[in-house]
Amino acid sequence: MGILNRYSRTLTQDPTQPAAQAMYHAIGLTEDDLAKAQVGIASMGYEGNPCNMHLNGLADRIRDGVREEGLVGLVFHTIGVSDGMANGTPGMRYSLVSRDVIADSIETVCGAQYYDGLIAVPGCDKNMPGSLIAMGRLDRPSIMVYGGTIAPGHWKGEDLNIISAFEALGRKIAGTLDEADFKGIVRNACPGAGACGGMYTANTMASAIEALGMSLPYSSSNPALSSEKQAECREAARVMHQLLEQDIRPSRIMTREAFDNALTVIIALGGSTNAVIHFIAIARAVGIPLTQDDFQRISDKVPVIGDLKPSGKYLMEDLHRIGGVPAVMKYLLGKGLLHGHCLTVTGRTLAENLAEVPDLDFDTQKVILPVEAPVKTTGHLQILYGNLAPQGSVAKISGKEGERFSGPARVFDGEEQLIEGIGNGRVRAGDVVVIRHVGPRGAPGMPEMLKPTSAIIGAGLGKSVALITDGRFSGGTHGFVVGHITPEACEGGTIALVHDNDVIEVDAVNNRIVLHVPEAELEARRQAWTKPAPKATRGILYKYAQTVRTAAEGCVTDE
């Protein structure tokens, strides 16, 4: 078996720690157990969110498997926040904050308890980067088991997902959807357990983490309530035994080239803008100098080949049927777009994992398209700079909405004002909608602007307006949108100086975002600007605002 208890032996075998040993006996461990490696199993399970409601059951399955492997498996829990429930409310300010609370809490438990290994069981969006950040900080053998995705809902013959409910609101506001159908969509959009089904943030992160090498093959596409997910839980226990024996730690897996693999899969599948801040933060946890410009580098050479929602037709369930993320990675590897030598949690290289994976058949499926006839010839994530975003911004350009937009600004200090503006006709075709004071420090918490973008699309304005913000977007957002504008408004960024009817130009060909106001006028506005009072003066939001770095720096809170 080898020496597996590199860390836990500090408490279990040190004769000067009799109190710790007595407490281990109190939880049922035997003398033999004290010589075994201890694996912490971090579940983000809780009853209040379909993404997470089944995770405690998966954690129990993993714990049993760990014990069958001759190790000690101990389940502990950390928090989760439902993005789908919190979106459009003040509660959404806590979503990104939860990522770092999760990372801090996992690090705290594993560090204090001296666990030799870590298996994390996340569900919703921020669970996964939080888990990976903790794994990077701890640098002990680790593996992530994604909770899996939800099945599609149905109403009147139409496949539904969580975004259907948000866009239904816009259609209702616009008068194109009656109350009965609105309620029918809302009641049937989410039929049970699992994370949101499109290539939204949860599935983006799960797919990219699989490509990074930190989860098992097929983890990202195995459905939440499937026999495959149950089998994955047992396999994770076997793999953990191997990781401990061979001392394969995250720092050996999460290399610079492995991050390139992750970014390549994000671009190829048309993934979420949130991946930018999350992967910058994960990389910083293992000392890899990843920046938003690396996303641009990958986006310049990798086409979008996944016809997946929100901009496309298909859900993760459809990708699972045709071979999941391994089938996509095998295809990308064959095209020379992935680094096959990168080590993974299986103990094998990425190329070795993919060797027996069946090839994609482009004649029988249209979920993934060939690189010669892609959804978009270059990546959809574009990093824009200019006087509106001197430290950068992130645009999500599918190609369907065009690549350039210029129009008069329509300025809103927060998303609530915008929803009113849609209802009263203040937002018109041709406008560049500006939502500000929703950044990491200004909100605080950098909430997602899913309700505004969904309302715009539902109101029939999706192809005729652009939206820019110092906040974030949901992975379910589509349309001509630019987020993560840095510096943010509360720090005196140029976005704080925009007035109604100022002309804003967004150019995703030359990667520019420009406020067409003379510099002398901008300087006069800067001199007249005053820093707004903080919106949080105590509690977790206050602490977050004091410690969070910019979106360009991954919104990390530990530097």
Coordinates of C-alpha atoms in Angstrom, one line a residue:
M1 CA 0.0 0.0 0.0
G2 CA 2.9 2.4 0.7
I3 CA 2.9 5.3 3.1
L4 CA -0.4 7.0 2.5
N5 CA -1.1 9.0 5.7
R6 CA 1.5 11.7 5.1
Y7 CA -0.6 14.4 6.9
S8 CA -3.1 12.6 9.2
R9 CA -0.4 10.7 11.0
T10 CA 0.4 14.0 12.8
L11 CA -2.8 13.4 14.8
T12 CA -3.3 9.7 14.6
Q13 CA 0.1 8.3 15.4
D14 CA 2.0 11.0 17.3
P15 CA 2.1 9.8 21.0
T16 CA 1.9 13.4 22.1
Q17 CA -1.6 13.7 20.6
P18 CA -3.7 11.3 22.9
A19 CA -6.7 13.7 22.9
A20 CA -6.9 13.6 19.1
Q21 CA -6.7 9.8 19.1
A22 CA -9.3 9.5 21.8
M23 CA -11.7 11.7 19.7
Y24 CA -11.0 9.5 16.6
H25 CA -12.0 6.5 18.7
A26 CA -15.2 8.4 19.7
I27 CA -16.3 8.6 16.1
G28 CA -15.8 4.9 15.6
L29 CA -12.3 4.5 14.3
T30 CA -10.3 1.4 15.4
E31 CA -6.6 1.2 16.2
D32 CA -6.1 -0.2 12.7
D33 CA -8.0 2.8 11.2
L34 CA -5.5 5.2 12.9
A35 CA -2.8 3.9 10.6
K36 CA -4.8 4.6 7.4
A37 CA -4.8 7.7 5.3
Q38 CA -7.8 10.0 5.9
V39 CA -9.7 11.4 3.0
G40 CA -11.9 14.5 3.5
I41 CA -15.0 14.4 1.3
A42 CA -16.4 17.9 0.9
S43 CA -20.1 18.0 0.0
M44 CA -21.8 21.1 -1.1
G45 CA -25.1 19.4 -0.7
Y46 CA -28.2 21.1 0.7
E47 CA -31.9 20.9 0.3
G48 CA -32.6 24.4 -1.0
N49 CA -31.2 24.1 -4.6
P50 CA -31.8 21.4 -7.3
C51 CA -28.2 21.7 -8.3
N52 CA -27.1 20.6 -4.9
M53 CA -30.1 18.6 -3.4
H54 CA -28.6 15.2 -4.3
L55 CA -24.9 15.8 -3.5
N56 CA -25.0 14.4 0.1
G57 CA -26.1 11.1 -1.4
L58 CA -23.1 11.2 -3.8
A59 CA -20.8 12.1 -0.9
D60 CA -22.0 9.1 1.1
R61 CA -21.4 6.8 -1.9
I62 CA -17.9 8.1 -2.2
R63 CA -17.3 7.7 1.5
D64 CA -18.3 4.1 1.3
G65 CA -16.0 3.5 -1.6
V66 CA -13.1 5.2 0.1
R67 CA -13.6 2.8 3.1
E68 CA -13.8 -0.2 0.7
E69 CA -10.3 1.0 -0.6
G70 CA -8.9 0.6 2.9
L71 CA -8.8 4.3 3.6
V72 CA -10.8 6.4 6.1
G73 CA -13.4 8.6 4.4
L74 CA -14.9 11.5 6.4
V75 CA -17.6 13.6 5.0
F76 CA -17.8 17.3 5.8
H77 CA -19.9 20.1 4.4
T78 CA -19.6 23.6 3.0
I79 CA -22.0 26.1 1.7
G80 CA -23.7 26.7 -1.6
V81 CA -25.6 29.6 -3.2
S82 CA -28.2 29.0 -5.9
D83 CA -27.4 31.4 -8.7
G84 CA -30.7 30.6 -10.4
M85 CA -32.7 31.6 -7.3
A86 CA -30.6 34.6 -6.3
N87 CA -30.4 36.2 -9.8
G88 CA -32.3 39.4 -10.1
T89 CA -32.4 39.9 -6.3
P90 CA -30.0 41.5 -3.7
G91 CA -29.0 38.0 -2.8
M92 CA -27.1 37.6 -6.0
R93 CA -24.4 39.8 -4.4
Y94 CA -23.5 36.7 -2.3
S95 CA -22.9 34.3 -5.2
L96 CA -19.3 35.1 -6.2
V97 CA -18.6 35.7 -2.5
S98 CA -19.6 32.1 -1.9
R99 CA -16.8 30.9 -4.2
D100 CA -14.2 32.2 -1.8
V101 CA -16.1 31.1 1.3
I102 CA -16.1 27.6 -0.1
A103 CA -12.4 27.7 -0.8
D104 CA -11.6 29.1 2.6
S105 CA -13.8 26.6 4.4
I106 CA -12.4 23.5 2.6
E107 CA -8.9 24.7 3.2
T108 CA -9.7 25.3 6.9
V109 CA -11.2 21.9 7.5
C110 CA -8.5 20.0 5.6
G111 CA -5.7 22.0 7.0
A112 CA -7.0 21.7 10.6
Q113 CA -7.9 18.0 10.4
Y114 CA -4.7 17.1 8.5
Y115 CA -6.6 15.1 5.8
D116 CA -4.3 13.3 3.4
G117 CA -6.6 13.7 0.4
L118 CA -9.6 15.6 -0.7
I119 CA -12.6 14.7 -2.8
A120 CA -15.0 17.6 -3.5
V121 CA -18.6 17.1 -4.5
P122 CA -19.8 20.4 -6.0
G123 CA -23.0 21.2 -7.9
C124 CA -23.8 24.8 -8.7
D125 CA -21.6 27.4 -10.4
K126 CA -19.3 28.7 -7.7
N127 CA -18.9 25.4 -5.9
M128 CA -16.4 24.1 -8.5
P129 CA -13.9 27.0 -8.6
G130 CA -14.2 27.2 -4.9
S131 CA -13.2 23.5 -4.6
L132 CA -10.3 23.9 -7.1
I133 CA -8.9 27.0 -5.4
A134 CA -8.9 25.0 -2.1
M135 CA -7.2 22.1 -3.8
G136 CA -4.5 24.4 -5.2
R137 CA -3.8 26.0 -1.8
L138 CA -3.7 22.6 0.0
D139 CA -1.7 20.8 -2.7
R140 CA -2.7 17.4 -1.4
P141 CA -4.0 14.5 -3.6
S142 CA -7.4 15.8 -4.8
I143 CA -10.2 15.0 -7.2
M144 CA -13.5 16.6 -8.0
V145 CA -16.8 14.7 -8.6
Y146 CA -19.2 17.0 -10.4
G147 CA -22.8 16.6 -9.2
G148 CA -24.0 16.4 -12.9
T149 CA -26.7 18.2 -14.9
I150 CA -30.5 18.3 -14.7
A151 CA -32.8 16.7 -17.3
P152 CA -34.6 19.2 -19.6
G153 CA -38.1 20.3 -18.7
H154 CA -41.1 20.4 -21.1
W155 CA -44.1 22.6 -21.8
K156 CA -46.4 22.3 -24.8
G157 CA -43.8 20.3 -26.7
E158 CA -40.9 22.7 -26.0
D159 CA -37.7 21.7 -24.2
L160 CA -37.1 24.0 -21.3
N161 CA -34.2 24.9 -19.0
I162 CA -33.6 27.6 -16.3
I163 CA -33.1 30.3 -18.9
S164 CA -36.5 29.6 -20.4
A165 CA -38.0 30.9 -17.1
F166 CA -35.9 34.1 -17.2
E167 CA -36.7 34.8 -20.8
A168 CA -40.4 34.1 -20.2
L169 CA -40.4 37.1 -17.9
G170 CA -39.3 39.4 -20.8
R171 CA -41.9 37.9 -23.0
K172 CA -44.6 38.5 -20.4
I173 CA -43.4 42.1 -20.0
A174 CA -43.6 42.6 -23.7
G175 CA -47.1 41.2 -23.8
T176 CA -46.2 38.2 -26.0
L177 CA -46.8 35.5 -23.4
D178 CA -50.0 35.1 -21.4
E179 CA -50.1 34.3 -17.6
A180 CA -51.0 30.6 -18.1
D181 CA -48.1 29.9 -20.4
F182 CA -45.8 32.0 -18.2
K183 CA -46.7 29.9 -15.2
G184 CA -46.5 26.7 -17.2
I185 CA -42.9 27.4 -18.3
V186 CA -41.9 28.4 -14.7
R187 CA -43.4 25.3 -13.2
N188 CA -41.8 22.9 -15.7
A189 CA -38.4 24.4 -16.5
C190 CA -36.6 22.4 -13.8
P191 CA -37.9 18.8 -13.4
G192 CA -35.5 17.6 -10.6
A193 CA -32.0 17.4 -9.3
G194 CA -28.9 18.6 -11.2
A195 CA -27.2 21.8 -12.4
C196 CA -28.6 23.9 -15.2
G197 CA -28.5 21.9 -18.5
G198 CA -26.9 24.2 -21.1
M199 CA -23.3 25.2 -21.5
Y200 CA -23.8 27.7 -18.7
T201 CA -21.3 28.3 -15.9
A202 CA -21.7 25.0 -14.0
N203 CA -21.3 22.8 -17.1
T204 CA -18.6 25.1 -18.5
M205 CA -16.5 24.8 -15.3
A206 CA -17.1 21.0 -15.0
S207 CA -16.1 20.5 -18.7
A208 CA -13.0 22.7 -18.3
I209 CA -12.0 21.0 -15.0
E210 CA -12.2 17.6 -16.7
A211 CA -9.9 19.0 -19.4
L212 CA -7.6 20.4 -16.7
G213 CA -7.2 16.8 -15.5
M214 CA -8.8 17.3 -12.0
S215 CA -11.9 15.1 -12.5
L216 CA -12.5 11.7 -14.1
P217 CA -13.3 11.3 -17.8
Y218 CA -17.0 11.8 -18.4
S219 CA -17.5 13.5 -15.0
S220 CA -18.8 16.7 -16.6
S221 CA -21.4 15.1 -18.8
N222 CA -22.6 12.2 -16.6
P223 CA -26.2 13.2 -15.7
A224 CA -27.0 13.9 -12.0
L225 CA -29.4 11.1 -11.6
S226 CA -27.7 8.4 -13.6
S227 CA -26.0 5.1 -13.0
E228 CA -22.9 6.6 -14.6
K229 CA -22.7 9.2 -11.9
Q230 CA -23.0 6.5 -9.2
A231 CA -20.2 4.5 -10.8
E232 CA -18.1 7.6 -11.0
C233 CA -18.4 8.0 -7.3
R234 CA -17.0 4.5 -6.7
E235 CA -14.2 5.1 -9.3
A236 CA -13.2 8.3 -7.6
A237 CA -12.5 6.3 -4.4
R238 CA -10.3 3.9 -6.3
V239 CA -8.4 6.7 -8.0
M240 CA -7.9 8.5 -4.7
H241 CA -6.1 5.5 -3.3
Q242 CA -3.8 5.6 -6.4
L243 CA -3.2 9.4 -6.0
L244 CA -2.2 8.9 -2.4
E245 CA 0.2 6.0 -3.2
Q246 CA 1.9 7.9 -6.0
D247 CA 1.7 11.3 -4.3
I248 CA 0.1 12.9 -7.3
R249 CA -0.9 16.4 -6.1
P250 CA -2.7 19.2 -7.9
S251 CA 0.5 21.1 -8.6
R252 CA 1.6 18.2 -10.8
I253 CA -1.6 18.2 -12.7
M254 CA -2.6 21.9 -12.9
T255 CA 0.3 23.1 -15.0
R256 CA 0.4 25.9 -17.5
E257 CA -0.3 23.6 -20.4
A258 CA -3.1 21.9 -18.5
F259 CA -4.7 25.3 -18.1
D260 CA -4.4 25.9 -21.9
N261 CA -6.3 22.6 -22.3
A262 CA -9.0 23.9 -20.0
L263 CA -9.3 27.2 -21.9
T264 CA -9.4 25.4 -25.2
V265 CA -12.4 23.3 -24.1
I266 CA -14.1 26.4 -22.8
I267 CA -13.8 28.2 -26.2
A268 CA -14.6 25.1 -28.2
L269 CA -17.9 24.5 -26.3
G270 CA -18.9 28.2 -26.2
G271 CA -18.6 28.4 -22.5
S272 CA -19.4 31.0 -19.9
T273 CA -17.7 34.4 -19.4
N274 CA -17.5 33.5 -15.7
A275 CA -14.7 31.0 -16.6
V276 CA -12.4 33.9 -17.1
I277 CA -12.4 35.1 -13.5
H278 CA -12.6 31.6 -12.1
F279 CA -9.7 30.1 -14.0
I280 CA -7.5 33.1 -13.2
A281 CA -8.3 32.5 -9.5
I282 CA -7.7 28.8 -9.7
A283 CA -4.4 29.4 -11.5
R284 CA -3.2 31.9 -8.9
A285 CA -3.9 29.3 -6.2
V286 CA -1.2 27.0 -7.8
G287 CA 1.1 29.9 -8.7
I288 CA 0.4 29.9 -12.5
P289 CA 0.4 33.4 -14.0
L290 CA -2.8 33.1 -16.0
T291 CA -4.4 36.3 -17.2
Q292 CA -7.5 37.3 -19.2
D293 CA -5.1 37.8 -22.2
D294 CA -4.5 34.1 -22.2
F295 CA -8.2 33.6 -23.0
Q296 CA -7.8 36.0 -26.0
R297 CA -4.7 34.0 -27.1
I298 CA -6.7 30.7 -27.1
S299 CA -9.8 32.4 -28.5
D300 CA -7.7 33.6 -31.5
K301 CA -6.9 30.1 -32.6
V302 CA -9.7 27.9 -31.4
P303 CA -13.1 27.9 -33.1
V304 CA -16.4 27.4 -31.4
I305 CA -17.6 23.9 -32.4
G306 CA -20.3 23.2 -29.8
D307 CA -23.8 24.2 -30.9
L308 CA -24.9 24.4 -27.2
K309 CA -27.2 26.7 -25.3
P310 CA -27.5 29.5 -24.6
S311 CA -26.5 30.6 -28.1
G312 CA -27.0 27.2 -29.7
K313 CA -29.6 24.4 -29.8
Y314 CA -28.4 21.6 -27.5
L315 CA -28.0 20.7 -23.8
M316 CA -25.4 18.8 -21.9
E317 CA -27.7 15.8 -22.0
D318 CA -27.2 15.8 -25.8
L319 CA -23.5 16.0 -25.5
H320 CA -23.5 13.1 -23.1
R321 CA -25.3 10.9 -25.7
I322 CA -22.6 11.4 -28.3
G323 CA -19.6 10.7 -26.1
G324 CA -19.4 13.6 -23.7
V325 CA -16.4 15.9 -23.2
P326 CA -13.9 13.0 -23.8
A327 CA -15.2 12.7 -27.4
V328 CA -14.7 16.4 -27.9
M329 CA -11.2 16.4 -26.4
K330 CA -10.2 13.4 -28.5
Y331 CA -11.2 15.4 -31.6
L332 CA -9.4 18.5 -30.4
L333 CA -6.3 16.5 -29.6
G334 CA -6.3 15.0 -33.1
K335 CA -6.5 18.6 -34.5
G336 CA -3.4 19.5 -32.5
L337 CA -5.3 21.9 -30.2
L338 CA -4.6 20.1 -26.9
H339 CA -1.5 19.1 -25.0
G340 CA -1.8 15.3 -24.7
H341 CA 1.1 14.8 -22.3
C342 CA -0.5 16.5 -19.4
L343 CA -1.0 14.3 -16.3
T344 CA -4.5 13.8 -14.9
V345 CA -6.1 12.4 -11.8
T346 CA -6.3 8.9 -13.4
G347 CA -2.5 8.8 -13.1
R348 CA -2.4 8.7 -16.9
T349 CA -1.9 11.4 -19.4
L350 CA -4.7 13.1 -21.2
A351 CA -3.8 11.3 -24.4
E352 CA -3.8 8.0 -22.6
N353 CA -7.2 8.6 -21.2
L354 CA -8.6 9.4 -24.6
A355 CA -6.9 6.6 -26.6
E356 CA -9.9 4.2 -26.5
V357 CA -12.6 6.9 -26.7
P358 CA -14.9 6.5 -29.8
D359 CA -14.5 9.2 -32.4
L360 CA -17.2 11.8 -33.1
D361 CA -19.4 11.0 -36.0
F362 CA -20.3 14.2 -37.8
D363 CA -22.8 12.4 -40.0
T364 CA -25.0 11.2 -37.2
Q365 CA -24.8 14.1 -34.7
K366 CA -24.8 17.9 -35.0
V367 CA -24.1 18.8 -31.3
I368 CA -20.4 19.2 -32.2
L369 CA -19.4 20.5 -35.6
P370 CA -16.1 20.0 -37.4
V371 CA -13.5 22.7 -37.1
E372 CA -13.8 23.2 -40.9
A373 CA -17.4 24.2 -40.5
P374 CA -17.7 25.6 -37.0
V375 CA -20.3 27.7 -35.2
K376 CA -17.7 30.5 -35.2
T377 CA -14.3 30.4 -36.7
T378 CA -12.6 32.1 -33.7
G379 CA -13.6 32.1 -30.0
H380 CA -16.6 33.8 -28.6
L381 CA -14.8 35.2 -25.5
Q382 CA -13.1 38.4 -26.5
I383 CA -11.0 40.6 -24.2
L384 CA -11.7 44.3 -25.0
Y385 CA -9.6 47.3 -24.0
G386 CA -10.1 51.0 -24.5
N387 CA -10.8 54.2 -22.6
L388 CA -14.0 52.5 -21.1
A389 CA -12.0 49.5 -19.9
P390 CA -8.3 50.4 -19.6
Q391 CA -7.7 47.2 -17.6
G392 CA -9.9 45.1 -19.8
S393 CA -13.4 43.7 -20.1
V394 CA -14.9 40.4 -21.3
A395 CA -17.2 40.2 -24.3
K396 CA -19.3 37.2 -25.2
I397 CA -19.8 37.3 -29.0
S398 CA -21.4 34.3 -30.6
G399 CA -21.3 35.9 -34.0
K400 CA -25.1 35.9 -34.4
E401 CA -25.5 39.4 -32.9
G402 CA -22.7 40.9 -35.1
E403 CA -19.2 42.0 -34.1
R404 CA -19.6 45.8 -33.9
F405 CA -22.1 47.9 -32.1
S406 CA -22.3 51.7 -31.7
G407 CA -25.0 53.7 -30.1
P408 CA -26.1 56.2 -27.5
A409 CA -25.7 55.2 -23.9
R410 CA -28.7 54.4 -21.7
V411 CA -27.3 54.5 -18.1
F412 CA -28.7 52.6 -15.1
D413 CA -27.2 52.4 -11.6
G414 CA -28.2 48.8 -11.0
E415 CA -30.3 46.2 -12.7
E416 CA -33.5 47.2 -10.9
Q417 CA -33.5 50.5 -12.8
L418 CA -33.0 48.7 -16.1
I419 CA -36.0 46.4 -15.5
E420 CA -38.1 49.6 -15.0
G421 CA -36.5 51.1 -18.1
I422 CA -37.6 48.1 -20.2
G423 CA -41.1 48.3 -18.9
N424 CA -41.5 52.1 -19.4
G425 CA -39.9 52.2 -22.9
R426 CA -36.7 54.1 -21.8
V427 CA -34.6 51.4 -23.5
R428 CA -34.9 51.6 -27.3
A429 CA -33.5 49.8 -30.3
G430 CA -30.0 51.0 -31.0
D431 CA -29.1 51.8 -27.4
V432 CA -26.0 50.7 -25.5
V433 CA -27.4 49.8 -22.1
V434 CA -24.9 50.6 -19.3
I435 CA -25.4 48.9 -15.9
R436 CA -22.8 50.1 -13.4
H437 CA -22.0 50.1 -9.7
V438 CA -22.4 46.3 -9.7
G439 CA -18.7 45.4 -9.7
P440 CA -16.8 43.3 -7.1
R441 CA -16.5 46.2 -4.7
G442 CA -19.3 48.4 -5.8
A443 CA -22.2 45.9 -5.5
P444 CA -20.4 44.4 -3.6
G445 CA -20.1 40.9 -4.9
M446 CA -20.2 41.4 -8.7
P447 CA -23.7 40.0 -9.3
E448 CA -24.7 38.4 -12.6
M449 CA -26.9 40.4 -14.9
L450 CA -29.0 37.5 -16.1
K451 CA -32.4 39.0 -15.3
P452 CA -31.6 42.2 -17.4
T453 CA -30.2 40.3 -20.4
S454 CA -33.1 37.8 -20.3
A455 CA -35.6 40.6 -20.0
I456 CA -34.0 42.4 -23.0
I457 CA -34.2 39.2 -25.1
G458 CA -37.7 38.4 -24.0
A459 CA -38.8 41.9 -24.8
G460 CA -37.6 41.5 -28.4
L461 CA -34.6 43.8 -28.1
G462 CA -31.9 41.2 -28.0
K463 CA -30.6 41.9 -31.5
S464 CA -31.0 45.7 -31.4
V465 CA -29.3 46.7 -28.2
A466 CA -25.9 46.1 -26.6
L467 CA -25.3 45.8 -22.8
I468 CA -22.1 46.7 -20.9
T469 CA -21.5 46.4 -17.2
D470 CA -18.9 46.3 -14.5
G471 CA -20.8 43.3 -13.2
R472 CA -20.9 39.7 -14.5
F473 CA -23.1 37.7 -16.7
S474 CA -24.7 34.3 -16.2
G475 CA -23.4 31.4 -18.4
G476 CA -27.0 31.5 -19.7
T477 CA -26.6 35.0 -21.1
H478 CA -26.5 35.6 -24.8
G479 CA -26.8 38.7 -26.9
F480 CA -24.3 41.5 -27.5
V481 CA -22.9 41.8 -24.0
V482 CA -19.6 43.1 -22.4
G483 CA -18.9 42.6 -18.7
H484 CA -16.1 42.7 -16.2
I485 CA -15.3 46.3 -17.1
T486 CA -12.3 47.3 -15.2
P487 CA -11.8 49.6 -13.3
E488 CA -15.3 49.4 -12.0
A489 CA -17.5 52.4 -11.3
C490 CA -17.1 52.6 -7.6
E491 CA -13.3 52.9 -8.1
G492 CA -13.7 55.8 -10.5
G493 CA -13.5 53.8 -13.7
T494 CA -14.6 55.5 -16.9
I495 CA -17.9 53.6 -16.7
A496 CA -18.8 55.9 -13.7
L497 CA -18.5 58.9 -16.0
V498 CA -20.8 57.9 -18.8
H499 CA -23.9 60.1 -19.3
D500 CA -27.1 59.2 -21.2
N501 CA -26.7 59.7 -25.0
D502 CA -22.9 59.5 -24.9
V503 CA -21.8 57.4 -27.9
I504 CA -20.3 54.1 -27.0
E505 CA -18.6 51.9 -29.6
V506 CA -18.0 48.2 -29.0
D507 CA -15.7 46.6 -31.6
A508 CA -15.1 42.9 -31.2
V509 CA -13.0 42.7 -34.3
N510 CA -10.3 45.1 -33.1
N511 CA -11.1 44.3 -29.4
R512 CA -11.9 47.9 -28.5
I513 CA -14.6 49.5 -26.2
V514 CA -14.6 53.2 -26.5
L515 CA -16.5 56.1 -25.0
H516 CA -16.6 58.8 -27.6
V517 CA -16.3 61.8 -25.3
P518 CA -13.4 64.2 -25.6
E519 CA -10.7 63.7 -23.0
A520 CA -11.1 67.2 -21.7
E521 CA -14.7 66.6 -21.0
L522 CA -13.9 63.2 -19.3
E523 CA -11.3 64.9 -17.2
A524 CA -13.9 67.5 -16.1
R525 CA -16.3 64.7 -15.1
R526 CA -13.5 62.9 -13.2
Q527 CA -12.8 66.0 -11.2
A528 CA -16.5 66.3 -10.4
W529 CA -16.9 62.6 -9.5
T530 CA -17.1 61.6 -5.8
K531 CA -16.6 58.1 -4.6
P532 CA -20.0 56.6 -3.5
A533 CA -20.5 55.5 0.1
P534 CA -20.0 51.7 0.5
K535 CA -23.2 49.7 0.2
A536 CA -22.1 47.2 2.9
T537 CA -20.7 48.4 6.2
R538 CA -20.5 45.1 8.1
G539 CA -20.6 41.3 7.6
I540 CA -19.4 39.2 4.8
L541 CA -20.1 41.7 2.0
Y542 CA -18.1 44.3 3.8
K543 CA -15.2 42.0 4.3
Y544 CA -15.4 41.0 0.7
A545 CA -15.3 44.6 -0.5
Q546 CA -12.3 45.2 1.6
T547 CA -10.2 42.3 0.3
V548 CA -11.4 41.5 -3.3
R549 CA -9.1 42.2 -6.2
T550 CA -10.4 43.3 -9.6
A551 CA -12.1 41.1 -12.2
A552 CA -9.0 41.2 -14.3
E553 CA -7.2 39.6 -11.3
G554 CA -9.8 36.9 -10.8
C555 CA -11.6 38.6 -7.9
V556 CA -9.3 36.7 -5.5
T557 CA -9.5 37.6 -1.8
D558 CA -6.3 36.1 -0.4
E559 CA -3.7 38.4 -1.9

